Backbone as XML, in Angstrom:
<?xml version="1.0"?>
<chain id="A" units="angstrom">
  <residue number="1" name="MET">
    <atom name="N" x="150.431" y="65.185" z="162.905"/>
    <atom name="CA" x="150.990" y="66.471" z="163.243"/>
    <atom name="C" x="150.238" y="67.126" z="164.404"/>
  </residue>
  <residue number="2" name="GLY">
    <atom name="N" x="149.076" y="66.656" z="164.749"/>
    <atom name="CA" x="148.338" y="67.258" z="165.845"/>
    <atom name="C" x="147.521" y="68.477" z="165.446"/>
  </residue>
  <residue number="3" name="TRP">
    <atom name="N" x="147.354" y="68.703" z="164.169"/>
    <atom name="CA" x="146.577" y="69.843" z="163.726"/>
    <atom name="C" x="145.097" y="69.522" z="163.812"/>
  </residue>
  <residue number="4" name="HIS">
    <atom name="N" x="144.325" y="70.535" z="164.160"/>
    <atom name="CA" x="142.872" y="70.410" z="164.210"/>
    <atom name="C" x="142.268" y="71.541" z="163.396"/>
  </residue>
  <residue number="5" name="TYR">
    <atom name="N" x="141.109" y="71.302" z="162.893"/>
    <atom name="CA" x="140.406" y="72.364" z="162.180"/>
    <atom name="C" x="138.926" y="72.247" z="162.490"/>
  </residue>
  <residue number="6" name="ARG">
    <atom name="N" x="138.260" y="73.330" z="162.239"/>
    <atom name="CA" x="136.814" y="73.323" z="162.394"/>
    <atom name="C" x="136.224" y="74.127" z="161.248"/>
  </residue>
  <residue number="7" name="LEU">
    <atom name="N" x="135.054" y="73.745" z="160.871"/>
    <atom name="CA" x="134.354" y="74.467" z="159.818"/>
    <atom name="C" x="133.476" y="75.533" z="160.461"/>
  </residue>
  <residue number="8" name="ALA">
    <atom name="N" x="133.637" y="76.737" z="160.003"/>
    <atom name="CA" x="132.828" y="77.842" z="160.519"/>
    <atom name="C" x="131.747" y="78.158" z="159.499"/>
  </residue>
  <residue number="9" name="GLY">
    <atom name="N" x="130.542" y="78.267" z="159.990"/>
    <atom name="CA" x="129.436" y="78.637" z="159.110"/>
    <atom name="C" x="129.398" y="80.138" z="158.920"/>
  </residue>
  <residue number="10" name="PRO">
    <atom name="N" x="128.457" y="80.598" z="158.157"/>
    <atom name="CA" x="128.343" y="82.050" z="157.966"/>
    <atom name="C" x="127.951" y="82.721" z="159.284"/>
  </residue>
  <residue number="11" name="PRO">
    <atom name="N" x="128.396" y="83.962" z="159.478"/>
    <atom name="CA" x="128.033" y="84.666" z="160.708"/>
    <atom name="C" x="126.537" y="84.966" z="160.758"/>
  </residue>
  <residue number="12" name="ASP">
    <atom name="N" x="126.047" y="85.145" z="161.954"/>
    <atom name="CA" x="124.644" y="85.484" z="162.172"/>
    <atom name="C" x="124.328" y="86.815" z="161.466"/>
  </residue>
  <residue number="13" name="PRO">
    <atom name="N" x="123.335" y="86.856" z="160.597"/>
    <atom name="CA" x="123.036" y="88.092" z="159.864"/>
    <atom name="C" x="122.634" y="89.257" z="160.766"/>
  </residue>
  <residue number="14" name="VAL">
    <atom name="N" x="121.994" y="88.986" z="161.888"/>
    <atom name="CA" x="121.614" y="90.066" z="162.811"/>
    <atom name="C" x="122.869" y="90.666" z="163.434"/>
  </residue>
  <residue number="15" name="LEU">
    <atom name="N" x="123.789" y="89.823" z="163.856"/>
    <atom name="CA" x="125.051" y="90.298" z="164.428"/>
    <atom name="C" x="125.816" y="91.134" z="163.409"/>
  </residue>
  <residue number="16" name="VAL">
    <atom name="N" x="125.903" y="90.651" z="162.192"/>
    <atom name="CA" x="126.610" y="91.384" z="161.135"/>
    <atom name="C" x="125.960" y="92.743" z="160.893"/>
  </residue>
  <residue number="17" name="ALA">
    <atom name="N" x="124.649" y="92.796" z="160.812"/>
    <atom name="CA" x="123.943" y="94.060" z="160.583"/>
    <atom name="C" x="124.182" y="95.042" z="161.732"/>
  </residue>
  <residue number="18" name="ASN">
    <atom name="N" x="124.139" y="94.547" z="162.967"/>
    <atom name="CA" x="124.352" y="95.419" z="164.128"/>
    <atom name="C" x="125.769" y="95.969" z="164.159"/>
  </residue>
  <residue number="19" name="VAL">
    <atom name="N" x="126.749" y="95.109" z="163.931"/>
    <atom name="CA" x="128.144" y="95.557" z="163.949"/>
    <atom name="C" x="128.405" y="96.529" z="162.803"/>
  </residue>
  <residue number="20" name="ARG">
    <atom name="N" x="127.837" y="96.258" z="161.645"/>
    <atom name="CA" x="127.996" y="97.162" z="160.504"/>
    <atom name="C" x="127.402" y="98.539" z="160.842"/>
  </residue>
  <residue number="21" name="TRP">
    <atom name="N" x="126.242" y="98.559" z="161.470"/>
    <atom name="CA" x="125.605" y="99.832" z="161.848"/>
    <atom name="C" x="126.475" y="100.599" z="162.838"/>
  </residue>
  <residue number="22" name="LEU">
    <atom name="N" x="126.918" y="99.918" z="163.895"/>
    <atom name="CA" x="127.723" y="100.588" z="164.916"/>
    <atom name="C" x="129.075" y="101.039" z="164.372"/>
  </residue>
  <residue number="23" name="ALA">
    <atom name="N" x="129.627" y="100.296" z="163.420"/>
    <atom name="CA" x="130.911" y="100.674" z="162.832"/>
    <atom name="C" x="130.840" y="102.034" z="162.150"/>
  </residue>
  <residue number="24" name="GLY">
    <atom name="N" x="129.667" y="102.407" z="161.709"/>
    <atom name="CA" x="129.496" y="103.729" z="161.107"/>
    <atom name="C" x="129.694" y="104.863" z="162.099"/>
  </residue>
  <residue number="25" name="TYR">
    <atom name="N" x="129.709" y="104.545" z="163.368"/>
    <atom name="CA" x="129.871" y="105.553" z="164.432"/>
    <atom name="C" x="131.193" y="105.383" z="165.172"/>
  </residue>
  <residue number="26" name="ARG">
    <atom name="N" x="132.173" y="104.743" z="164.553"/>
    <atom name="CA" x="133.445" y="104.493" z="165.235"/>
    <atom name="C" x="134.365" y="105.712" z="165.248"/>
  </residue>
  <residue number="27" name="HIS">
    <atom name="N" x="134.125" y="106.685" z="164.394"/>
    <atom name="CA" x="134.989" y="107.861" z="164.326"/>
    <atom name="C" x="134.884" y="108.666" z="165.630"/>
  </residue>
  <residue number="28" name="PRO">
    <atom name="N" x="136.013" y="109.192" z="166.112"/>
    <atom name="CA" x="136.001" y="109.960" z="167.377"/>
    <atom name="C" x="135.079" y="111.174" z="167.377"/>
  </residue>
  <residue number="29" name="ARG">
    <atom name="N" x="134.701" y="111.683" z="166.203"/>
    <atom name="CA" x="133.811" y="112.850" z="166.195"/>
    <atom name="C" x="132.457" y="112.543" z="166.831"/>
  </residue>
  <residue number="30" name="TYR">
    <atom name="N" x="132.111" y="111.259" z="166.932"/>
    <atom name="CA" x="130.833" y="110.881" z="167.536"/>
    <atom name="C" x="130.939" y="110.650" z="169.045"/>
  </residue>
  <residue number="31" name="ALA">
    <atom name="N" x="132.133" y="110.726" z="169.577"/>
    <atom name="CA" x="132.319" y="110.490" z="171.014"/>
    <atom name="C" x="131.529" y="111.518" z="171.819"/>
  </residue>
  <residue number="32" name="ALA">
    <atom name="N" x="131.059" y="111.092" z="172.970"/>
    <atom name="CA" x="130.214" y="111.950" z="173.799"/>
    <atom name="C" x="130.981" y="113.093" z="174.431"/>
  </residue>
  <residue number="33" name="GLY">
    <atom name="N" x="132.304" y="113.002" z="174.460"/>
    <atom name="CA" x="133.119" y="114.087" z="174.990"/>
    <atom name="C" x="132.884" y="114.333" z="176.464"/>
  </residue>
  <residue number="34" name="PRO">
    <atom name="N" x="132.707" y="115.593" z="176.843"/>
    <atom name="CA" x="132.632" y="115.927" z="178.266"/>
    <atom name="C" x="131.409" y="115.367" z="178.993"/>
  </residue>
  <residue number="35" name="TRP">
    <atom name="N" x="130.382" y="114.965" z="178.263"/>
    <atom name="CA" x="129.232" y="114.432" z="178.991"/>
    <atom name="C" x="129.151" y="112.923" z="178.963"/>
  </residue>
  <residue number="36" name="MET">
    <atom name="N" x="130.280" y="112.245" z="178.693"/>
    <atom name="CA" x="130.318" y="110.780" z="178.779"/>
    <atom name="C" x="129.957" y="110.301" z="180.190"/>
  </residue>
  <residue number="37" name="PRO">
    <atom name="N" x="130.419" y="110.972" z="181.257"/>
    <atom name="CA" x="129.985" y="110.542" z="182.594"/>
    <atom name="C" x="128.467" y="110.564" z="182.761"/>
  </residue>
  <residue number="38" name="THR">
    <atom name="N" x="127.795" y="111.505" z="182.113"/>
    <atom name="CA" x="126.339" y="111.568" z="182.182"/>
    <atom name="C" x="125.723" y="110.346" z="181.508"/>
  </residue>
  <residue number="39" name="LEU">
    <atom name="N" x="126.285" y="109.961" z="180.368"/>
    <atom name="CA" x="125.812" y="108.759" z="179.686"/>
    <atom name="C" x="126.007" y="107.524" z="180.563"/>
  </residue>
  <residue number="40" name="MET">
    <atom name="N" x="127.185" y="107.427" z="181.163"/>
    <atom name="CA" x="127.485" y="106.274" z="182.013"/>
    <atom name="C" x="126.541" y="106.214" z="183.209"/>
  </residue>
  <residue number="41" name="GLU">
    <atom name="N" x="126.267" y="107.356" z="183.795"/>
    <atom name="CA" x="125.356" y="107.402" z="184.940"/>
    <atom name="C" x="123.929" y="107.046" z="184.513"/>
  </residue>
  <residue number="42" name="ALA">
    <atom name="N" x="123.520" y="107.557" z="183.367"/>
    <atom name="CA" x="122.159" y="107.300" z="182.887"/>
    <atom name="C" x="121.937" y="105.819" z="182.600"/>
  </residue>
  <residue number="43" name="PHE">
    <atom name="N" x="122.970" y="105.137" z="182.115"/>
    <atom name="CA" x="122.863" y="103.702" z="181.847"/>
    <atom name="C" x="123.454" y="102.873" z="182.981"/>
  </residue>
  <residue number="44" name="GLY">
    <atom name="N" x="123.542" y="103.457" z="184.168"/>
    <atom name="CA" x="124.057" y="102.739" z="185.334"/>
    <atom name="C" x="123.254" y="101.483" z="185.632"/>
  </residue>
  <residue number="45" name="SER">
    <atom name="N" x="121.975" y="101.540" z="185.360"/>
    <atom name="CA" x="121.141" y="100.335" z="185.424"/>
    <atom name="C" x="120.592" y="100.134" z="184.011"/>
  </residue>
  <residue number="46" name="PRO">
    <atom name="N" x="120.419" y="98.894" z="183.591"/>
    <atom name="CA" x="119.945" y="98.635" z="182.232"/>
    <atom name="C" x="118.608" y="99.329" z="181.958"/>
  </residue>
  <residue number="47" name="ARG">
    <atom name="N" x="118.566" y="100.064" z="180.851"/>
    <atom name="CA" x="117.370" y="100.823" z="180.490"/>
    <atom name="C" x="117.197" y="100.836" z="178.982"/>
  </residue>
  <residue number="48" name="PRO">
    <atom name="N" x="115.981" y="101.049" z="178.510"/>
    <atom name="CA" x="115.784" y="101.225" z="177.071"/>
    <atom name="C" x="116.533" y="102.468" z="176.592"/>
  </residue>
  <residue number="49" name="ALA">
    <atom name="N" x="117.204" y="102.352" z="175.483"/>
    <atom name="CA" x="118.033" y="103.442" z="174.973"/>
    <atom name="C" x="117.240" y="104.720" z="174.750"/>
  </residue>
  <residue number="50" name="VAL">
    <atom name="N" x="116.049" y="104.615" z="174.203"/>
    <atom name="CA" x="115.270" y="105.797" z="173.862"/>
    <atom name="C" x="114.920" y="106.628" z="175.101"/>
  </residue>
  <residue number="51" name="GLU">
    <atom name="N" x="114.704" y="105.996" z="176.229"/>
    <atom name="CA" x="114.389" y="106.742" z="177.462"/>
    <atom name="C" x="115.550" y="107.651" z="177.847"/>
  </residue>
  <residue number="52" name="VAL">
    <atom name="N" x="116.754" y="107.127" z="177.780"/>
    <atom name="CA" x="117.928" y="107.919" z="178.151"/>
    <atom name="C" x="118.181" y="109.011" z="177.118"/>
  </residue>
  <residue number="53" name="VAL">
    <atom name="N" x="118.060" y="108.679" z="175.848"/>
    <atom name="CA" x="118.300" y="109.666" z="174.794"/>
    <atom name="C" x="117.349" y="110.843" z="174.940"/>
  </residue>
  <residue number="54" name="ARG">
    <atom name="N" x="116.074" y="110.573" z="175.167"/>
    <atom name="CA" x="115.098" y="111.664" z="175.338"/>
    <atom name="C" x="115.404" y="112.495" z="176.577"/>
  </residue>
  <residue number="55" name="LYS">
    <atom name="N" x="115.873" y="111.843" z="177.612"/>
    <atom name="CA" x="116.176" y="112.539" z="178.867"/>
    <atom name="C" x="117.392" y="113.464" z="178.722"/>
  </residue>
  <residue number="56" name="LEU">
    <atom name="N" x="118.376" y="113.043" z="177.934"/>
    <atom name="CA" x="119.629" y="113.786" z="177.849"/>
    <atom name="C" x="119.594" y="114.985" z="176.911"/>
  </residue>
  <residue number="57" name="GLY">
    <atom name="N" x="118.677" y="115.005" z="175.968"/>
    <atom name="CA" x="118.638" y="116.179" z="175.091"/>
    <atom name="C" x="118.190" y="115.849" z="173.687"/>
  </residue>
  <residue number="58" name="ASP">
    <atom name="N" x="118.687" y="116.622" z="172.754"/>
    <atom name="CA" x="118.317" y="116.494" z="171.346"/>
    <atom name="C" x="118.771" y="115.137" z="170.794"/>
  </residue>
  <residue number="59" name="PRO">
    <atom name="N" x="117.832" y="114.296" z="170.355"/>
    <atom name="CA" x="118.208" y="112.973" z="169.848"/>
    <atom name="C" x="119.205" y="113.016" z="168.689"/>
  </residue>
  <residue number="60" name="ILE">
    <atom name="N" x="119.189" y="114.068" z="167.902"/>
    <atom name="CA" x="120.124" y="114.188" z="166.777"/>
    <atom name="C" x="121.572" y="114.215" z="167.268"/>
  </residue>
  <residue number="61" name="THR">
    <atom name="N" x="121.806" y="114.762" z="168.441"/>
    <atom name="CA" x="123.172" y="114.808" z="168.975"/>
    <atom name="C" x="123.457" y="113.662" z="169.932"/>
  </residue>
  <residue number="62" name="VAL">
    <atom name="N" x="122.443" y="113.136" z="170.589"/>
    <atom name="CA" x="122.664" y="112.097" z="171.602"/>
    <atom name="C" x="122.815" y="110.708" z="170.982"/>
  </residue>
  <residue number="63" name="TRP">
    <atom name="N" x="121.987" y="110.355" z="169.995"/>
    <atom name="CA" x="122.071" y="109.013" z="169.408"/>
    <atom name="C" x="123.474" y="108.675" z="168.894"/>
  </residue>
  <residue number="64" name="PRO">
    <atom name="N" x="124.132" y="109.558" z="168.137"/>
    <atom name="CA" x="125.483" y="109.214" z="167.682"/>
    <atom name="C" x="126.450" y="108.942" z="168.827"/>
  </residue>
  <residue number="65" name="ALA">
    <atom name="N" x="126.313" y="109.681" z="169.925"/>
    <atom name="CA" x="127.183" y="109.450" z="171.079"/>
    <atom name="C" x="126.905" y="108.081" z="171.697"/>
  </residue>
  <residue number="66" name="VAL">
    <atom name="N" x="125.638" y="107.694" z="171.762"/>
    <atom name="CA" x="125.275" y="106.376" z="172.289"/>
    <atom name="C" x="125.835" y="105.285" z="171.386"/>
  </residue>
  <residue number="67" name="PHE">
    <atom name="N" x="125.675" y="105.435" z="170.066"/>
    <atom name="CA" x="126.187" y="104.429" z="169.138"/>
    <atom name="C" x="127.705" y="104.324" z="169.219"/>
  </residue>
  <residue number="68" name="HIS">
    <atom name="N" x="128.386" y="105.465" z="169.367"/>
    <atom name="CA" x="129.848" y="105.432" z="169.503"/>
    <atom name="C" x="130.251" y="104.726" z="170.797"/>
  </residue>
  <residue number="69" name="ALA">
    <atom name="N" x="129.532" y="104.989" z="171.868"/>
    <atom name="CA" x="129.835" y="104.325" z="173.142"/>
    <atom name="C" x="129.588" y="102.819" z="173.048"/>
  </residue>
  <residue number="70" name="LEU">
    <atom name="N" x="128.578" y="102.413" z="172.300"/>
    <atom name="CA" x="128.342" y="100.982" z="172.076"/>
    <atom name="C" x="129.475" y="100.374" z="171.252"/>
  </residue>
  <residue number="71" name="TRP">
    <atom name="N" x="129.895" y="101.078" z="170.210"/>
    <atom name="CA" x="130.980" y="100.584" z="169.366"/>
    <atom name="C" x="132.277" y="100.435" z="170.164"/>
  </residue>
  <residue number="72" name="SER">
    <atom name="N" x="132.572" y="101.420" z="170.995"/>
    <atom name="CA" x="133.841" y="101.412" z="171.731"/>
    <atom name="C" x="133.810" y="100.534" z="172.978"/>
  </residue>
  <residue number="73" name="GLY">
    <atom name="N" x="132.663" y="99.994" z="173.327"/>
    <atom name="CA" x="132.582" y="99.095" z="174.471"/>
    <atom name="C" x="132.314" y="99.769" z="175.798"/>
  </residue>
  <residue number="74" name="VAL">
    <atom name="N" x="132.073" y="101.061" z="175.781"/>
    <atom name="CA" x="131.757" y="101.788" z="177.011"/>
    <atom name="C" x="130.360" y="101.404" z="177.491"/>
  </residue>
  <residue number="75" name="LEU">
    <atom name="N" x="129.459" y="101.238" z="176.535"/>
    <atom name="CA" x="128.113" y="100.746" z="176.818"/>
    <atom name="C" x="127.962" y="99.367" z="176.195"/>
  </residue>
  <residue number="76" name="ARG">
    <atom name="N" x="127.058" y="98.582" z="176.726"/>
    <atom name="CA" x="126.837" y="97.216" z="176.236"/>
    <atom name="C" x="125.389" y="97.008" z="175.835"/>
  </residue>
  <residue number="77" name="VAL">
    <atom name="N" x="125.226" y="96.161" z="174.809"/>
    <atom name="CA" x="123.924" y="95.774" z="174.315"/>
    <atom name="C" x="124.075" y="94.386" z="173.705"/>
  </residue>
  <residue number="78" name="ARG">
    <atom name="N" x="123.015" y="93.627" z="173.671"/>
    <atom name="CA" x="123.062" y="92.318" z="173.015"/>
    <atom name="C" x="123.096" y="92.527" z="171.511"/>
  </residue>
  <residue number="79" name="LEU">
    <atom name="N" x="124.148" y="92.054" z="170.881"/>
    <atom name="CA" x="124.283" y="92.238" z="169.441"/>
    <atom name="C" x="123.647" y="91.121" z="168.633"/>
  </residue>
  <residue number="80" name="ASP">
    <atom name="N" x="123.176" y="90.084" z="169.315"/>
    <atom name="CA" x="122.525" y="88.990" z="168.585"/>
    <atom name="C" x="121.019" y="89.228" z="168.429"/>
  </residue>
  <residue number="81" name="GLU">
    <atom name="N" x="120.556" y="90.382" z="168.890"/>
    <atom name="CA" x="119.170" y="90.791" z="168.714"/>
    <atom name="C" x="119.173" y="92.105" z="167.932"/>
  </residue>
  <residue number="82" name="PRO">
    <atom name="N" x="118.169" y="92.329" z="167.099"/>
    <atom name="CA" x="118.155" y="93.563" z="166.292"/>
    <atom name="C" x="118.199" y="94.821" z="167.163"/>
  </residue>
  <residue number="83" name="LEU">
    <atom name="N" x="119.005" y="95.791" z="166.729"/>
    <atom name="CA" x="119.046" y="97.080" z="167.411"/>
    <atom name="C" x="117.785" y="97.857" z="167.064"/>
  </residue>
  <residue number="84" name="HIS">
    <atom name="N" x="117.197" y="98.479" z="168.060"/>
    <atom name="CA" x="116.035" y="99.344" z="167.868"/>
    <atom name="C" x="116.009" y="100.320" z="169.025"/>
  </residue>
  <residue number="85" name="GLU">
    <atom name="N" x="115.131" y="101.284" z="168.980"/>
    <atom name="CA" x="115.157" y="102.344" z="169.990"/>
    <atom name="C" x="114.857" y="101.860" z="171.408"/>
  </residue>
  <residue number="86" name="ARG">
    <atom name="N" x="114.157" y="100.746" z="171.556"/>
    <atom name="CA" x="113.805" y="100.255" z="172.892"/>
    <atom name="C" x="114.779" y="99.179" z="173.392"/>
  </residue>
  <residue number="87" name="VAL">
    <atom name="N" x="115.891" y="98.968" z="172.686"/>
    <atom name="CA" x="116.866" y="97.965" z="173.096"/>
    <atom name="C" x="117.423" y="98.329" z="174.477"/>
  </residue>
  <residue number="88" name="ILE">
    <atom name="N" x="117.672" y="97.326" z="175.286"/>
    <atom name="CA" x="118.178" y="97.549" z="176.641"/>
    <atom name="C" x="119.690" y="97.742" z="176.594"/>
  </residue>
  <residue number="89" name="VAL">
    <atom name="N" x="120.148" y="98.867" z="177.123"/>
    <atom name="CA" x="121.555" y="99.226" z="177.129"/>
    <atom name="C" x="122.015" y="99.346" z="178.579"/>
  </residue>
  <residue number="90" name="SER">
    <atom name="N" x="123.244" y="98.942" z="178.829"/>
    <atom name="CA" x="123.808" y="99.076" z="180.168"/>
    <atom name="C" x="125.252" y="99.559" z="180.060"/>
  </residue>
  <residue number="91" name="ALA">
    <atom name="N" x="125.756" y="100.069" z="181.156"/>
    <atom name="CA" x="127.159" y="100.495" z="181.203"/>
    <atom name="C" x="128.037" y="99.249" z="181.281"/>
  </residue>
  <residue number="92" name="ALA">
    <atom name="N" x="129.153" y="99.272" z="180.583"/>
    <atom name="CA" x="130.056" y="98.125" z="180.566"/>
    <atom name="C" x="130.647" y="97.863" z="181.946"/>
  </residue>
  <residue number="93" name="GLN">
    <atom name="N" x="130.899" y="98.880" z="182.726"/>
    <atom name="CA" x="131.463" y="98.710" z="184.070"/>
    <atom name="C" x="130.538" y="97.897" z="184.952"/>
  </residue>
  <residue number="94" name="GLN">
    <atom name="N" x="129.247" y="98.099" z="184.803"/>
    <atom name="CA" x="128.266" y="97.390" z="185.613"/>
    <atom name="C" x="128.372" y="95.893" z="185.360"/>
  </residue>
  <residue number="95" name="GLU">
    <atom name="N" x="128.505" y="95.485" z="184.108"/>
    <atom name="CA" x="128.602" y="94.064" z="183.780"/>
    <atom name="C" x="129.907" y="93.487" z="184.331"/>
  </residue>
  <residue number="96" name="ALA">
    <atom name="N" x="130.995" y="94.263" z="184.272"/>
    <atom name="CA" x="132.276" y="93.773" z="184.776"/>
    <atom name="C" x="132.215" y="93.594" z="186.286"/>
  </residue>
  <residue number="97" name="GLU">
    <atom name="N" x="131.531" y="94.484" z="186.987"/>
    <atom name="CA" x="131.420" y="94.390" z="188.449"/>
    <atom name="C" x="130.536" y="93.196" z="188.849"/>
  </residue>
  <residue number="98" name="ALA">
    <atom name="N" x="129.530" y="92.898" z="188.044"/>
    <atom name="CA" x="128.604" y="91.811" z="188.372"/>
    <atom name="C" x="129.260" y="90.432" z="188.174"/>
  </residue>
  <residue number="99" name="ALA">
    <atom name="N" x="130.256" y="90.370" z="187.326"/>
    <atom name="CA" x="130.905" y="89.079" z="187.031"/>
    <atom name="C" x="131.842" y="88.630" z="188.130"/>
  </residue>
</chain>
């Protein structure tokens, strides 16, 4: 019949943990709103997330916006490495332009 199959192993636990964490910020209430351009400009070149968060204001309000932008694909980060405050984040547009 020409059918093929492949066996898939369990997903990478780090990837699963990262996606599960970011999924908690998928609701639009976490969106950066009017200062999304500021976030995009701040991550115009790859930088540690904590540097930008501290620069932009109160971490309690900025971190959720960063996580929402990561979830929605506006910002990019390697999901196969554990998320932490010093993780390198970049704007998604930058990666698309480089390709």
